[in-house]
PDB file of C-alpha atoms in Angstrom:
ATOM      1  CA  MET O   1       4.849 -21.377 -24.696  1.00  0.00           C
ATOM      2  CA  THR O   2       7.612 -21.048 -27.300  1.00  0.00           C
ATOM      3  CA  ILE O   3       5.250 -19.654 -29.948  1.00  0.00           C
ATOM      4  CA  ALA O   4       3.625 -17.228 -27.515  1.00  0.00           C
ATOM      5  CA  SER O   5       6.965 -15.945 -26.197  1.00  0.00           C
ATOM      6  CA  GLY O   6       8.306 -15.620 -29.764  1.00  0.00           C
ATOM      7  CA  ALA O   7       5.255 -13.623 -30.844  1.00  0.00           C
ATOM      8  CA  LEU O   8       5.519 -11.409 -27.758  1.00  0.00           C
ATOM      9  CA  LEU O   9       9.230 -10.825 -28.328  1.00  0.00           C
ATOM     10  CA  GLY O  10       8.606 -10.028 -32.016  1.00  0.00           C
ATOM     11  CA  TRP O  11       5.896  -7.519 -31.111  1.00  0.00           C
ATOM     12  CA  LEU O  12       8.126  -5.934 -28.452  1.00  0.00           C
ATOM     13  CA  VAL O  13      11.055  -5.534 -30.838  1.00  0.00           C
ATOM     14  CA  SER O  14       8.814  -3.974 -33.513  1.00  0.00           C
ATOM     15  CA  VAL O  15       7.420  -1.479 -30.975  1.00  0.00           C
ATOM     16  CA  VAL O  16      10.779  -0.557 -29.435  1.00  0.00           C
ATOM     17  CA  PHE O  17      12.716  -0.470 -32.739  1.00  0.00           C
ATOM     18  CA  PRO O  18      10.246   0.561 -35.449  1.00  0.00           C
ATOM     19  CA  LEU O  19      11.453   0.479 -39.039  1.00  0.00           C
ATOM     20  CA  PRO O  20      11.041   3.504 -41.282  1.00  0.00           C
ATOM     21  CA  PRO O  21       8.106   3.298 -43.681  1.00  0.00           C
ATOM     22  CA  ILE O  22       8.692   2.044 -47.202  1.00  0.00           C
ATOM     23  CA  HIS O  23       7.081   4.174 -49.890  1.00  0.00           C
ATOM     24  CA  TRP O  24       6.480   1.814 -52.779  1.00  0.00           C
ATOM     25  CA  GLU O  25       5.085   3.481 -55.861  1.00  0.00           C
ATOM     26  CA  GLY O  26       5.227   0.430 -58.088  1.00  0.00           C
ATOM     27  CA  ARG O  27       2.691  -2.251 -58.719  1.00  0.00           C
ATOM     28  CA  PHE O  28       2.703  -6.014 -59.027  1.00  0.00           C
ATOM     29  CA  HIS O  29       3.144  -7.346 -62.575  1.00  0.00           C
ATOM     30  CA  PRO O  30       2.239 -11.085 -62.678  1.00  0.00           C
ATOM     31  CA  ILE O  31       4.062 -11.830 -65.937  1.00  0.00           C
ATOM     32  CA  GLY O  32       7.200 -10.020 -64.758  1.00  0.00           C
ATOM     33  CA  PHE O  33       7.002 -11.860 -61.438  1.00  0.00           C
ATOM     34  CA  PHE O  34       6.695 -15.211 -63.223  1.00  0.00           C
ATOM     35  CA  LYS O  35       9.786 -14.395 -65.308  1.00  0.00           C
ATOM     36  CA  LEU O  36      11.657 -13.340 -62.151  1.00  0.00           C
ATOM     37  CA  VAL O  37      10.848 -16.634 -60.391  1.00  0.00           C
ATOM     38  CA  TRP O  38      11.591 -18.702 -63.511  1.00  0.00           C
ATOM     39  CA  HIS O  39      15.027 -17.116 -63.982  1.00  0.00           C
ATOM     40  CA  LEU O  40      15.788 -17.449 -60.262  1.00  0.00           C
ATOM     41  CA  LEU O  41      15.040 -21.182 -60.362  1.00  0.00           C
ATOM     42  CA  HIS O  42      17.070 -21.540 -63.567  1.00  0.00           C
ATOM     43  CA  ASP O  43      20.046 -19.703 -62.008  1.00  0.00           C
ATOM     44  CA  LEU O  44      19.769 -21.805 -58.836  1.00  0.00           C
ATOM     45  CA  VAL O  45      19.908 -25.072 -60.765  1.00  0.00           C
ATOM     46  CA  LEU O  46      22.778 -24.055 -63.073  1.00  0.00           C
ATOM     47  CA  SER O  47      24.925 -22.531 -60.353  1.00  0.00           C
ATOM     48  CA  SER O  48      24.293 -25.471 -58.015  1.00  0.00           C
ATOM     49  CA  PHE O  49      25.613 -27.854 -60.660  1.00  0.00           C
ATOM     50  CA  ARG O  50      28.628 -25.587 -61.211  1.00  0.00           C
ATOM     51  CA  MET O  51      29.341 -25.528 -57.452  1.00  0.00           C
ATOM     52  CA  ILE O  52      29.175 -29.349 -57.423  1.00  0.00           C
ATOM     53  CA  GLN O  53      31.713 -29.434 -60.263  1.00  0.00           C
ATOM     54  CA  LEU O  54      34.019 -27.065 -58.377  1.00  0.00           C
ATOM     55  CA  ALA O  55      33.684 -29.142 -55.201  1.00  0.00           C
ATOM     56  CA  PHE O  56      34.764 -32.366 -56.919  1.00  0.00           C
ATOM     57  CA  GLN O  57      37.649 -30.992 -58.982  1.00  0.00           C
ATOM     58  CA  CYS O  58      41.056 -32.459 -58.244  1.00  0.00           C
ATOM     59  CA  ARG O  59      42.651 -29.000 -58.170  1.00  0.00           C
ATOM     60  CA  ILE O  60      41.332 -26.292 -55.904  1.00  0.00           C
ATOM     61  CA  ASN O  61      41.150 -23.184 -58.048  1.00  0.00           C
ATOM     62  CA  LEU O  62      38.033 -21.187 -57.245  1.00  0.00           C
ATOM     63  CA  ASN O  63      39.043 -18.033 -59.168  1.00  0.00           C
ATOM     64  CA  ALA O  64      37.190 -15.868 -56.660  1.00  0.00           C
ATOM     65  CA  GLY O  65      37.066 -12.092 -56.529  1.00  0.00           C
ATOM     66  CA  ILE O  66      35.110  -9.011 -55.568  1.00  0.00           C
ATOM     67  CA  VAL O  67      33.089  -7.356 -58.347  1.00  0.00           C
ATOM     68  CA  ARG O  68      31.595  -3.871 -58.144  1.00  0.00           C
ATOM     69  CA  VAL O  69      28.214  -3.369 -59.795  1.00  0.00           C
ATOM     70  CA  ASP O  70      26.570   0.044 -60.134  1.00  0.00           C
ATOM     71  CA  LEU O  71      22.795  -0.252 -60.156  1.00  0.00           C
ATOM     72  CA  ASP O  72      20.547   1.831 -62.393  1.00  0.00           C
ATOM     73  CA  SER O  73      17.381   1.873 -60.308  1.00  0.00           C
ATOM     74  CA  ASN O  74      17.138   4.456 -57.549  1.00  0.00           C
ATOM     75  CA  ASP O  75      15.075   2.822 -54.816  1.00  0.00           C
ATOM     76  CA  ASP O  76      16.063   1.147 -51.553  1.00  0.00           C
ATOM     77  CA  LEU O  77      13.478  -1.601 -51.959  1.00  0.00           C
ATOM     78  CA  TYR O  78      14.710  -2.655 -55.399  1.00  0.00           C
ATOM     79  CA  GLN O  79      18.346  -2.506 -54.274  1.00  0.00           C
ATOM     80  CA  VAL O  80      17.577  -4.850 -51.361  1.00  0.00           C
ATOM     81  CA  GLN O  81      15.582  -7.205 -53.594  1.00  0.00           C
ATOM     82  CA  VAL O  82      18.430  -7.402 -56.112  1.00  0.00           C
ATOM     83  CA  ALA O  83      20.965  -8.015 -53.326  1.00  0.00           C
ATOM     84  CA  GLU O  84      18.831 -10.776 -51.817  1.00  0.00           C
ATOM     85  CA  LEU O  85      18.210 -12.521 -55.134  1.00  0.00           C
ATOM     86  CA  ILE O  86      21.914 -12.370 -56.030  1.00  0.00           C
ATOM     87  CA  SER O  87      22.864 -13.805 -52.626  1.00  0.00           C
ATOM     88  CA  LEU O  88      20.427 -16.712 -53.042  1.00  0.00           C
ATOM     89  CA  VAL O  89      22.326 -18.028 -56.055  1.00  0.00           C
ATOM     90  CA  PRO O  90      25.260 -20.277 -55.052  1.00  0.00           C
ATOM     91  CA  GLY O  91      28.637 -18.843 -55.999  1.00  0.00           C
ATOM     92  CA  THR O  92      27.748 -15.181 -55.413  1.00  0.00           C
ATOM     93  CA  VAL O  93      27.138 -13.223 -52.246  1.00  0.00           C
ATOM     94  CA  VAL O  94      26.718  -9.509 -51.629  1.00  0.00           C
ATOM     95  CA  VAL O  95      29.447  -8.328 -49.261  1.00  0.00           C
ATOM     96  CA  GLU O  96      28.642  -4.608 -49.257  1.00  0.00           C
ATOM     97  CA  VAL O  97      25.744  -2.379 -50.251  1.00  0.00           C
ATOM     98  CA  VAL O  98      26.321   1.319 -50.920  1.00  0.00           C
ATOM     99  CA  ARG O  99      23.269   3.558 -50.974  1.00  0.00           C
ATOM    100  CA  HIS O 100      24.704   6.680 -52.657  1.00  0.00           C
ATOM    101  CA  PRO O 101      25.616   5.922 -55.417  1.00  0.00           C
ATOM    102  CA  ARG O 102      23.583   2.726 -55.742  1.00  0.00           C
ATOM    103  CA  ARG O 103      26.271   0.081 -55.752  1.00  0.00           C
ATOM    104  CA  LEU O 104      26.752  -3.557 -54.792  1.00  0.00           C
ATOM    105  CA  TYR O 105      30.008  -5.364 -54.130  1.00  0.00           C
ATOM    106  CA  LEU O 106      29.704  -9.073 -54.870  1.00  0.00           C
ATOM    107  CA  HIS O 107      32.021 -11.905 -53.945  1.00  0.00           C
ATOM    108  CA  ALA O 108      31.878 -14.304 -56.864  1.00  0.00           C
ATOM    109  CA  LEU O 109      33.426 -17.688 -57.552  1.00  0.00           C
ATOM    110  CA  ASP O 110      34.512 -19.126 -60.885  1.00  0.00           C
ATOM    111  CA  LEU O 111      35.611 -15.862 -62.471  1.00  0.00           C
ATOM    112  CA  VAL O 112      36.995 -17.356 -65.655  1.00  0.00           C
ATOM    113  CA  GLY O 113      36.454 -16.722 -69.325  1.00  0.00           C
ATOM    114  CA  PRO O 114      36.933 -13.741 -71.598  1.00  0.00           C
ATOM    115  CA  ASP O 115      35.085 -11.154 -69.456  1.00  0.00           C
ATOM    116  CA  PRO O 116      34.243 -12.518 -65.989  1.00  0.00           C
ATOM    117  CA  VAL O 117      33.597  -9.091 -64.437  1.00  0.00           C
ATOM    118  CA  GLY O 118      31.287  -8.109 -67.279  1.00  0.00           C
ATOM    119  CA  ARG O 119      29.446 -11.435 -66.933  1.00  0.00           C
ATOM    120  CA  ILE O 120      28.739 -10.834 -63.229  1.00  0.00           C
ATOM    121  CA  GLN O 121      27.711  -7.223 -63.894  1.00  0.00           C
ATOM    122  CA  LYS O 122      25.380  -8.308 -66.696  1.00  0.00           C
ATOM    123  CA  MET O 123      23.846 -10.983 -64.456  1.00  0.00           C
ATOM    124  CA  THR O 124      23.204  -8.369 -61.758  1.00  0.00           C
ATOM    125  CA  HIS O 125      21.679  -5.901 -64.217  1.00  0.00           C
ATOM    126  CA  ASP O 126      19.474  -8.678 -65.601  1.00  0.00           C
ATOM    127  CA  VAL O 127      18.220  -9.431 -62.082  1.00  0.00           C
ATOM    128  CA  GLU O 128      17.632  -5.708 -61.508  1.00  0.00           C
ATOM    129  CA  ALA O 129      15.634  -5.458 -64.746  1.00  0.00           C
ATOM    130  CA  ARG O 130      13.522  -8.488 -63.793  1.00  0.00           C
ATOM    131  CA  VAL O 131      12.827  -7.033 -60.327  1.00  0.00           C
ATOM    132  CA  LEU O 132      11.692  -3.749 -61.869  1.00  0.00           C
ATOM    133  CA  ASN O 133       9.571  -5.559 -64.457  1.00  0.00           C
ATOM    134  CA  ALA O 134       7.923  -7.526 -61.645  1.00  0.00           C
ATOM    135  CA  PHE O 135       7.368  -4.736 -59.107  1.00  0.00           C
ATOM    136  CA  GLY O 136       8.112  -1.335 -60.658  1.00  0.00           C
ATOM    137  CA  SER O 137       5.813   1.437 -61.754  1.00  0.00           C
ATOM    138  CA  ALA O 138       5.642   2.403 -65.416  1.00  0.00           C
ATOM    139  CA  GLN O 139       7.731   5.508 -64.686  1.00  0.00           C
ATOM    140  CA  GLU O 140      10.403   3.546 -62.791  1.00  0.00           C
ATOM    141  CA  ILE O 141      10.675   1.030 -65.621  1.00  0.00           C
ATOM    142  CA  ALA O 142      10.944   3.821 -68.203  1.00  0.00           C
ATOM    143  CA  ASP O 143      13.591   5.629 -66.129  1.00  0.00           C
ATOM    144  CA  TYR O 144      15.565   2.406 -65.758  1.00  0.00           C
ATOM    145  CA  ARG O 145      15.474   1.687 -69.487  1.00  0.00           C
ATOM    146  CA  ALA O 146      16.526   5.257 -70.272  1.00  0.00           C
ATOM    147  CA  ALA O 147      19.454   5.049 -67.821  1.00  0.00           C
ATOM    148  CA  ARG O 148      20.571   1.724 -69.334  1.00  0.00           C
ATOM    149  CA  ALA O 149      20.318   3.133 -72.858  1.00  0.00           C
ATOM    150  CA  ARG O 150      22.422   6.161 -71.909  1.00  0.00           C
ATOM    151  CA  GLY O 151      24.897   4.006 -70.021  1.00  0.00           C
ATOM    152  CA  GLU O 152      24.546   6.531 -67.216  1.00  0.00           C
ATOM    153  CA  VAL O 153      25.347   4.216 -64.328  1.00  0.00           C
ATOM    154  CA  GLY O 154      28.226   1.791 -64.403  1.00  0.00           C
ATOM    155  CA  ALA O 155      29.794   3.347 -67.471  1.00  0.00           C
ATOM    156  CA  GLU O 156      33.184   4.010 -65.884  1.00  0.00           C
ATOM    157  CA  GLU O 157      35.927   1.528 -66.618  1.00  0.00           C
ATOM    158  CA  LEU O 158      36.645  -1.119 -64.022  1.00  0.00           C
ATOM    159  CA  PRO O 159      40.163  -2.355 -63.452  1.00  0.00           C
ATOM    160  CA  GLU O 160      41.039  -5.715 -64.954  1.00  0.00           C
ATOM    161  CA  LEU O 161      40.418  -8.688 -62.739  1.00  0.00           C
ATOM    162  CA  GLU O 162      43.571 -10.265 -61.370  1.00  0.00           C
ATOM    163  CA  VAL O 163      43.172 -13.914 -60.508  1.00  0.00           C
ATOM    164  CA  ASP O 164      45.636 -15.490 -58.109  1.00  0.00           C
ATOM    165  CA  GLU O 165      46.777 -18.753 -59.702  1.00  0.00           C
ATOM    166  CA  SER O 166      48.494 -20.081 -56.568  1.00  0.00           C
TER     167      SER O 166
END
């Protein structure tokens, strides 16, 4: 009864509140997809160990902050995929998604080191590149690489990160 009522409710919601169609012009690239999954698993393992270290420290100093990342791809589907993959990794979560211009705001822990904001932005752009290499069309990949080479998106200076030491 539970399965039947769940299926009926799911069908009813999809009929009453239909989603807009997604126009995907890309194609599946198996090698790019393998790299995407490999890096996701690698990031999951490393960040999980780092979260364990932070949990067992004597001092509580998470060095958390909000980081703005301007994306270079121009597609809703890729923006959602990047946001989901970033949120899967412990220590980062997407708190806001802006459609125009393509922008993500990430809450990140452990913002230490010489350039913590740049590190988070680079990580996000790496995920975006892997998503495009796994699912993008040849034209979308070329446009992305051209935008990255020009520094078109995300080129404006970000304010310095201020970490509260208290």
